Amino acid sequence: PEMYQEAVAIYNMEDKGVYINPNLPTFERRFLVRIDNISETTTTDDSMDRTEKLHSWRQSTEDVRRIGHADIQYLNEIEETLLLNNNSNKVSKELEEIAIDRGWDI
């Protein structure tokens, strides 16, 4: 049922023009596009810090999460580098400059 519910939610979001990166981990994929009611607070300091960072990132990039947006490729590359590889040092200088220029809270 959970996978079905997510599939329906993704279909509805995409129908509204929201781009969802299928490569991201489940929590981040859902959180960044506001699928279901994921709590934005958790019990550990590390999780709270991580969620707060994701929240800031989501707010600063929300307008880009549109199907066909010119910057979606940059957004995907940054997110995949940071969230899949979990290493901020791997974001290229070019991508970092793009994020800063666009006001993204990297």
Short mmCIF file of C-alpha atoms in Angstrom, two decimals:
data_model
loop_
_atom_site.label_atom_id
_atom_site.label_comp_id
_atom_site.label_asym_id
_atom_site.label_seq_id
_atom_site.Cartn_x
_atom_site.Cartn_y
_atom_site.Cartn_z
CA PRO A 1 0.00 0.00 0.00
CA GLU A 2 2.80 2.47 0.74
CA MET A 3 4.38 2.14 -2.71
CA TYR A 4 0.97 2.48 -4.32
CA GLN A 5 0.21 5.61 -2.27
CA GLU A 6 3.55 7.11 -3.26
CA ALA A 7 2.95 6.28 -6.92
CA VAL A 8 -0.44 8.01 -6.80
CA ALA A 9 1.06 11.03 -5.02
CA ILE A 10 3.89 11.24 -7.57
CA TYR A 11 1.42 11.00 -10.44
CA ASN A 12 -0.67 13.81 -8.93
CA MET A 13 2.38 16.00 -8.30
CA GLU A 14 3.73 15.46 -11.82
CA ASP A 15 0.27 16.16 -13.21
CA LYS A 16 0.57 19.57 -11.51
CA GLY A 17 3.96 20.10 -13.18
CA VAL A 18 6.13 19.27 -10.17
CA TYR A 19 9.39 17.49 -11.04
CA ILE A 20 10.33 14.60 -8.74
CA ASN A 21 13.83 13.18 -8.92
CA PRO A 22 13.37 9.39 -8.83
CA ASN A 23 17.04 8.83 -7.98
CA LEU A 24 16.85 10.35 -4.50
CA PRO A 25 16.40 8.27 -1.35
CA THR A 26 12.77 7.82 -0.30
CA PHE A 27 12.73 10.25 2.62
CA GLU A 28 14.44 13.05 0.70
CA ARG A 29 12.38 12.46 -2.47
CA ARG A 30 9.15 12.75 -0.50
CA PHE A 31 10.29 15.57 1.76
CA LEU A 32 11.59 17.85 -0.99
CA VAL A 33 8.30 17.84 -2.92
CA ARG A 34 6.04 17.59 0.14
CA ILE A 35 4.65 14.13 -0.54
CA ASP A 36 2.70 12.91 2.48
CA ASN A 37 2.93 14.33 5.96
CA ILE A 38 6.55 13.74 6.83
CA SER A 39 7.32 15.20 10.22
CA GLU A 40 9.86 17.97 10.02
CA THR A 41 11.11 17.26 13.51
CA THR A 42 12.67 14.12 14.85
CA THR A 43 14.12 12.94 18.12
CA THR A 44 17.88 13.13 17.51
CA ASP A 45 19.97 16.26 17.11
CA ASP A 46 21.61 14.87 13.95
CA SER A 47 18.24 14.15 12.33
CA MET A 48 16.87 17.55 13.30
CA ASP A 49 19.91 19.27 11.84
CA ARG A 50 19.60 17.24 8.64
CA THR A 51 15.88 17.95 8.34
CA GLU A 52 16.44 21.66 8.95
CA LYS A 53 19.02 21.73 6.16
CA LEU A 54 16.65 19.90 3.83
CA HIS A 55 13.89 22.32 4.77
CA SER A 56 16.10 25.34 3.89
CA TRP A 57 17.17 23.66 0.65
CA ARG A 58 13.55 22.85 -0.24
CA GLN A 59 12.43 26.42 0.38
CA SER A 60 15.23 27.93 -1.69
CA THR A 61 14.73 25.54 -4.64
CA GLU A 62 10.96 25.10 -4.66
CA ASP A 63 10.41 27.22 -7.78
CA VAL A 64 12.90 25.10 -9.72
CA ARG A 65 11.06 21.83 -9.04
CA ARG A 66 8.96 22.22 -12.16
CA ILE A 67 8.94 19.90 -15.14
CA GLY A 68 10.98 21.55 -17.89
CA HIS A 69 12.63 24.22 -15.69
CA ALA A 70 15.93 25.35 -17.20
CA ASP A 71 17.87 24.70 -13.98
CA ILE A 72 16.49 21.26 -13.12
CA GLN A 73 19.63 19.49 -14.36
CA TYR A 74 21.78 21.55 -11.96
CA LEU A 75 19.39 20.88 -9.10
CA ASN A 76 19.44 17.14 -9.80
CA GLU A 77 23.21 17.00 -10.00
CA ILE A 78 23.65 18.87 -6.71
CA GLU A 79 21.03 16.80 -4.90
CA GLU A 80 22.37 13.52 -6.19
CA THR A 81 25.91 14.47 -5.20
CA LEU A 82 24.93 15.61 -1.72
CA LEU A 83 22.16 13.15 -0.90
CA LEU A 84 23.31 9.98 -2.65
CA ASN A 85 27.02 10.38 -2.06
CA ASN A 86 26.55 12.31 1.21
CA ASN A 87 29.64 14.39 0.52
CA SER A 88 29.42 18.15 0.04
CA ASN A 89 33.06 18.29 -1.07
CA LYS A 90 32.11 16.57 -4.33
CA VAL A 91 29.94 19.43 -5.61
CA SER A 92 31.93 21.09 -8.35
CA LYS A 93 32.91 24.73 -8.03
CA GLU A 94 30.74 25.45 -11.08
CA LEU A 95 27.65 23.90 -9.47
CA GLU A 96 28.35 25.67 -6.19
CA GLU A 97 28.54 29.00 -8.04
CA ILE A 98 25.30 28.25 -9.90
CA ALA A 99 23.55 27.44 -6.61
CA ILE A 100 24.84 30.62 -4.96
CA ASP A 101 23.90 32.72 -8.00
CA ARG A 102 20.34 31.35 -7.92
CA GLY A 103 19.99 31.88 -4.17
CA TRP A 104 19.83 28.20 -3.34
CA ASP A 105 20.73 27.42 0.26
CA ILE A 106 23.50 24.95 -0.47
#
